[in-house]
Amino acid sequence: MAYAPTTVTITGAGGQIGYALLFRIAAGGMLGQGRPVRLKLLEIPQGMRAAEGAALELQDGAFPLLAGVEVSDDPRTAFDGCNIALLVGARPRGPGMERADLLAANAGIFGPQGAAINAVAADDVRVVVVGNPANTNALIAAASAPDVPADRFEALTRLDHNRALGQLAAVLEVPVSAIRDVTIWGNHSATQFPDVAHATVSDPSTGSRIGVVDALAERLGGREAAERWLDETFIPRVAGRGAEIIEVRGSSSVASAAHAAISHVRDSVLGTTEGWTSAALVSRGEYGVPEGLVSSYPVTSTGDGYRIVEGLELDARSRARVDASVAELVAERDAVRALGVA
Ligand code: NAD
Ligand code: LMR
């Protein structure tokens, strides 16, 4: 069956993550081979030349699946007919800027973008927010798009999920593909909770699966040592990895973030395979998260968008960690509400 082109709008397309996204999407890395894409690049005036340059390079790539590229600094033009929106462009925190200032600056970006999506995007539009603070930016965009079902707005925590897999694979000395059912709960911030309580790892010799905590206990010399490693090394390392990358590279993660965004959309539209992944979705109260917050959950898809995996047990310590991250989301929501948004 020949597919009509999918229109993908990327904001901040002239920036670092934008540049790491465009060519993989054009090559079929996000929607699969056989699905043509039309790319629409949104920038602010200062970023237009970089986005225009990327558009020239896209042309020079002669991608068979690329049905067209447009560059604009007008949200209504860029979101017109959009099926998938990747909201990457955001206002970074500047010197002396408080979190409230950052939220206010981003409300001024994600509010109007949500309104433009509401007005001109395709009926089936799906929106993934990458730009930070990603969860609350998604909440702002959803609140500004009253005619688009709120569950079409998501935020990226796949990078955190992948970071957790990477850390576990390294200590267990297994390929990442051996590990499944890790969860990132809460906010894409230092309060997030990377949870391995339900995660399993396959034994390469027998193919059978054992709990990740049991496997860690075997490797690290007992259950207590495993718990200590999780609390003192794994959780802070995953939750602080964004800051670690900034310190080591001198700027925030780019290729790993773009890869995570592509994987997020691909698994949503083509389906998850084994087990679950993590994504921040609009809560309908699942796991006690207040309705309307955009919080990270364990999710699966059969190709028609993500659904939250329900019914997992959370022990008291895990519950407290989820609650702490959700409290931060509540505070962010209250701060943008005080600005009259959301
Ligand atoms: P960058 O500064 O290289 O690029 C951002 C681009 O956005 C710039 O070209 C800028 O001109 C553009 N922009 C700013 N405001 C815009 C607007 N209103 N409309 C359209 N474009 C606009 O930054 P980057 O490295 O590409 O990172 C982008 C964002 O992604 C940042 O907020 C960063 O913190 C975030 N990020 C999120 C994750 C995640 O896992 N969720 C991971 C890494 C980075
Ligand atoms: C990341 O997780 O790498 C980024 O969200 C960090 C940042 O603050 O840009």
XYZ file of C-alpha atoms and ligand atoms in Angstrom:
395
model
C 0.000 0.000 0.000
C 1.371 3.451 -0.885
C 1.152 5.914 2.007
C 0.363 9.621 1.601
C 3.224 11.713 2.996
C 3.159 12.316 6.753
C 3.714 15.970 7.596
C 6.271 16.330 10.403
C 6.839 19.764 11.918
C 10.058 20.342 13.867
C 10.465 23.482 15.941
C 13.965 24.741 16.695
C 14.964 22.965 13.494
C 18.002 25.202 13.057
C 19.421 24.103 16.419
C 21.597 21.185 17.485
C 18.911 18.557 18.092
C 17.070 19.707 14.984
C 20.146 19.026 12.879
C 20.531 15.571 14.434
C 16.853 14.771 13.737
C 16.197 15.968 10.213
C 18.331 13.610 8.171
C 17.347 10.471 10.064
C 13.668 11.329 9.661
C 14.187 12.017 5.949
C 15.915 8.639 5.631
C 12.904 6.797 7.093
C 14.421 6.224 10.537
C 11.366 7.482 12.409
C 8.290 6.335 10.478
C 9.793 3.375 8.668
C 10.668 2.644 5.071
C 7.789 3.124 2.651
C 6.325 6.099 4.526
C 7.139 9.386 2.774
C 7.549 12.491 4.922
C 7.038 16.169 4.328
C 9.202 18.226 6.704
C 8.172 21.631 7.994
C 10.854 23.502 9.905
C 9.893 26.241 12.375
C 12.458 28.717 13.655
C 12.606 32.179 15.107
C 14.084 34.838 12.815
C 17.598 34.443 14.309
C 17.532 30.715 13.538
C 16.142 30.939 10.014
C 19.475 30.858 8.150
C 20.565 27.713 9.992
C 17.220 26.033 9.208
C 17.401 27.158 5.570
C 20.896 25.719 5.345
C 19.659 22.397 6.728
C 16.862 22.452 4.115
C 19.469 22.869 1.349
C 21.370 19.883 2.716
C 18.171 17.841 2.876
C 17.703 18.547 -0.843
C 21.301 17.493 -1.457
C 20.642 14.229 0.364
C 18.200 13.189 -2.411
C 16.195 11.156 0.101
C 13.667 9.006 -1.775
C 11.123 9.303 1.080
C 11.358 13.091 1.374
C 8.249 14.605 -0.202
C 9.161 18.244 0.523
C 10.790 20.695 2.951
C 9.493 24.089 4.026
C 11.087 26.562 6.413
C 9.107 29.235 8.220
C 9.171 31.530 11.228
C 5.374 31.570 11.395
C 3.830 28.847 13.624
C 0.569 28.822 11.634
C 2.455 28.120 8.428
C 4.716 25.513 10.015
C 1.918 23.570 11.770
C -0.508 23.718 8.836
C -1.618 20.134 8.126
C 0.915 18.747 10.615
C 0.464 15.074 11.611
C 3.434 14.831 13.975
C 4.952 17.806 15.790
C 8.324 17.623 17.515
C 8.575 20.697 19.732
C 12.313 21.078 20.236
C 12.924 24.833 20.248
C 12.744 26.291 23.745
C 14.194 29.106 25.761
C 17.283 27.889 27.605
C 17.946 29.036 31.151
C 20.171 32.111 31.021
C 22.491 33.559 33.696
C 20.574 34.653 36.788
C 17.301 33.233 35.475
C 15.107 31.566 38.104
C 12.965 28.515 37.315
C 9.861 30.742 37.364
C 11.449 33.044 34.740
C 12.239 29.995 32.618
C 8.650 28.745 32.876
C 7.333 32.190 31.956
C 9.632 32.466 28.921
C 8.591 29.022 27.731
C 4.902 29.704 28.328
C 5.393 32.484 25.770
C 6.602 29.891 23.246
C 4.505 26.789 23.953
C 1.233 28.672 24.483
C 1.202 30.236 21.002
C 2.496 27.005 19.439
C -0.329 25.035 21.100
C -2.816 27.589 19.790
C -1.398 27.314 16.266
C -1.589 23.502 16.428
C -5.190 23.830 17.582
C -6.003 26.081 14.636
C -4.229 24.467 11.677
C -2.799 20.992 12.414
C -4.300 17.822 10.931
C -7.102 16.121 12.888
C -4.804 13.246 13.846
C -1.935 15.462 15.091
C 0.377 14.041 17.759
C 2.795 16.281 19.630
C 6.026 15.333 21.378
C 7.764 17.987 23.461
C 11.557 17.806 23.747
C 12.364 21.411 24.731
C 12.816 21.901 28.476
C 11.129 21.968 30.905
C 9.560 19.349 28.632
C 6.715 18.021 30.822
C 5.352 21.425 31.718
C 5.877 22.798 28.206
C 3.680 19.921 26.990
C 1.063 20.818 29.607
C 1.105 24.452 28.414
C 0.777 23.448 24.750
C -2.103 21.046 25.556
C -3.902 23.722 27.575
C -3.590 26.103 24.620
C -5.132 23.594 22.199
C -8.636 22.943 23.585
C -9.903 21.232 20.399
C -7.072 18.691 20.276
C -7.537 15.728 22.657
C -5.103 16.242 25.549
C -3.737 12.712 25.176
C -2.115 13.755 21.888
C 0.465 15.789 23.851
C 3.470 13.914 25.206
C 6.918 14.780 26.550
C 10.182 12.954 26.022
C 11.568 10.754 28.794
C 12.872 8.086 26.435
C 16.352 9.537 26.810
C 16.190 8.921 30.571
C 14.863 5.407 29.878
C 17.757 4.701 27.518
C 20.242 6.125 30.009
C 18.911 3.715 32.635
C 19.293 0.773 30.236
C 22.847 1.858 29.450
C 23.855 1.995 33.124
C 22.304 -1.403 33.919
C 23.817 -3.072 30.856
C 27.270 -1.799 31.841
C 27.154 -3.112 35.419
C 25.494 -6.426 34.501
C 27.799 -6.845 31.479
C 24.932 -7.703 29.139
C 23.716 -6.095 25.923
C 20.995 -3.445 26.487
C 18.634 -5.658 24.488
C 18.768 -8.240 27.306
C 17.031 -5.846 29.722
C 13.355 -4.942 29.696
C 10.637 -3.218 31.717
C 12.613 -0.379 33.267
C 10.409 2.630 34.104
C 11.061 6.353 34.353
C 8.435 7.990 36.573
C 7.668 11.695 36.934
C 9.478 14.706 35.548
C 12.339 14.929 33.036
C 14.477 16.538 35.716
C 16.727 15.599 38.596
C 13.662 14.449 40.599
C 12.733 11.701 38.126
C 12.587 8.136 39.457
C 14.313 5.480 37.336
C 12.691 2.287 38.664
C 13.973 -1.257 38.121
C 11.602 -3.080 40.483
C 9.797 -4.788 37.576
C 12.762 -4.953 35.209
C 14.161 -8.294 34.092
C 17.308 -9.425 32.309
C 17.724 -12.520 30.176
C 20.393 -15.040 31.014
C 22.429 -15.489 27.794
C 23.139 -19.174 28.469
C 19.599 -20.336 29.328
C 17.460 -17.569 27.784
C 15.387 -17.459 30.995
C 14.650 -14.091 32.633
C 15.499 -13.020 36.164
C 14.729 -9.829 38.044
C 17.272 -7.049 37.547
C 17.519 -6.571 41.325
C 18.364 -10.277 41.743
C 20.922 -10.062 38.945
C 22.478 -6.993 40.594
C 22.569 -8.817 43.933
C 24.424 -11.716 42.298
C 26.942 -9.400 40.671
C 27.464 -6.928 43.522
C 27.556 -9.357 46.459
C 24.064 -9.460 47.902
C 20.743 -7.714 48.067
C 21.936 -4.945 50.369
C 24.813 -4.056 48.042
C 22.399 -4.054 45.098
C 19.985 -1.717 46.893
C 22.869 0.554 47.872
C 24.110 0.712 44.267
C 20.607 1.550 43.052
C 20.136 4.333 45.623
C 23.606 5.818 45.646
C 24.867 5.291 42.119
C 22.193 4.312 39.588
C 19.347 6.700 40.447
C 21.512 9.828 40.862
C 23.579 8.948 37.773
C 20.527 8.555 35.511
C 18.691 11.550 36.988
C 21.834 13.680 36.792
C 23.035 12.467 33.404
C 21.806 15.561 31.556
C 23.964 17.738 33.818
C 26.898 15.307 33.494
C 26.737 15.552 29.690
C 26.633 19.354 29.884
C 29.693 19.335 32.128
C 31.697 16.917 29.984
C 30.654 18.102 26.488
C 30.198 21.759 27.321
C 26.638 21.695 25.969
C 23.553 19.577 26.460
C 22.973 16.175 24.898
C 22.163 16.258 21.200
C 22.531 12.976 19.290
C 21.234 10.844 22.169
C 18.283 13.223 22.598
C 17.479 13.127 18.876
C 17.767 9.329 18.876
C 15.401 9.145 21.853
C 12.855 11.422 20.147
C 12.959 9.302 16.997
C 12.571 6.094 19.030
C 9.664 7.636 20.982
C 7.715 8.402 17.795
C 8.705 5.187 16.029
C 7.524 2.963 18.864
C 4.311 4.983 19.189
C 3.403 4.676 15.489
C 4.906 1.269 14.707
C 4.353 -0.362 18.118
C 6.556 -1.441 21.012
C 7.983 -4.930 20.725
C 9.072 -6.576 23.977
C 7.876 -5.120 27.251
C 7.375 -1.432 27.843
C 9.212 1.840 27.382
C 8.809 5.211 29.151
C 7.084 8.383 27.992
C 5.487 11.360 29.706
C 1.733 11.364 29.038
C -1.178 13.442 30.291
C -2.346 11.784 33.496
C -5.951 10.691 33.912
C -5.120 9.933 37.532
C -3.109 6.746 36.904
C -0.849 5.818 39.848
C -2.289 8.715 41.854
C -0.741 11.408 39.626
C -3.111 14.406 39.579
C -5.178 14.544 36.415
C -3.805 16.781 33.672
C -0.128 16.658 34.704
C 2.288 15.384 32.051
C 4.177 12.717 33.949
C 6.420 9.863 32.848
C 4.959 6.352 32.976
C 5.624 2.847 31.727
C 3.923 2.711 28.308
C 3.262 0.355 25.417
C 1.832 0.857 21.947
C 0.286 -1.426 19.361
C 0.882 1.230 16.706
C -1.927 3.595 17.636
C -0.266 5.705 20.332
C 0.976 5.030 23.838
C -1.061 3.521 26.651
C -0.018 3.489 30.287
C 0.827 0.070 31.754
C -1.468 -0.152 34.759
C -1.539 -2.305 37.863
C 2.163 -2.269 38.821
C 2.881 -2.433 42.557
C 4.926 0.415 44.045
C 6.452 -0.185 47.470
C 6.586 2.654 50.032
C 10.059 3.862 49.006
C 9.182 3.860 45.330
C 5.889 5.605 46.063
C 7.770 8.350 47.929
C 10.139 8.851 44.979
C 7.259 9.083 42.487
C 5.445 11.499 44.801
C 8.518 13.744 45.087
C 8.824 14.092 41.314
C 5.073 14.599 40.914
C 5.222 17.330 43.594
C 7.720 19.155 41.370
C 5.318 18.842 38.423
C 2.521 20.255 40.589
C 4.743 23.208 41.552
C 5.590 23.846 37.873
C 1.911 23.667 36.921
C 1.009 26.073 39.718
C 3.736 28.481 38.584
C 2.402 28.577 35.014
C -1.178 28.799 36.290
C -0.137 31.884 38.249
C 0.856 33.352 34.879
C -2.641 32.670 33.592
C -1.550 29.691 31.448
C -2.796 26.078 31.790
P 19.739 24.738 20.467
O 19.885 26.013 21.214
O 20.886 24.207 19.668
O 18.512 24.851 19.464
C 17.285 25.389 19.838
C 16.704 26.075 18.621
O 15.385 26.480 18.943
C 17.468 27.336 18.219
O 17.848 27.243 16.859
C 16.458 28.464 18.460
O 16.571 29.508 17.485
C 15.148 27.703 18.325
N 13.989 28.340 18.952
C 13.946 29.042 20.103
N 12.708 29.497 20.329
C 11.946 29.055 19.305
C 10.578 29.214 18.967
N 9.763 29.952 19.710
N 10.141 28.638 17.838
C 10.967 27.928 17.059
N 12.261 27.753 17.315
C 12.753 28.312 18.430
O 19.235 23.664 21.537
P 19.189 22.070 21.394
O 20.471 21.485 21.851
O 18.677 21.703 20.041
O 18.100 21.726 22.525
C 16.757 22.091 22.355
C 15.961 21.847 23.617
O 15.923 20.471 23.940
C 16.497 22.532 24.884
O 15.398 23.052 25.614
C 17.135 21.401 25.667
O 17.182 21.667 27.051
C 16.155 20.290 25.347
N 16.604 18.920 25.589
C 15.670 18.037 26.040
C 16.006 16.713 26.254
C 14.982 15.720 26.721
O 15.342 14.563 26.956
N 13.716 16.073 26.892
C 17.326 16.305 26.019
C 18.263 17.221 25.554
C 17.904 18.541 25.330
C 19.205 16.204 29.072
O 18.553 15.424 29.772
O 20.256 15.874 28.495
C 18.754 17.638 28.956
O 17.391 17.727 29.243
C 19.581 18.481 29.870
C 19.313 19.942 29.701
O 19.169 20.606 30.756
O 19.258 20.444 28.566
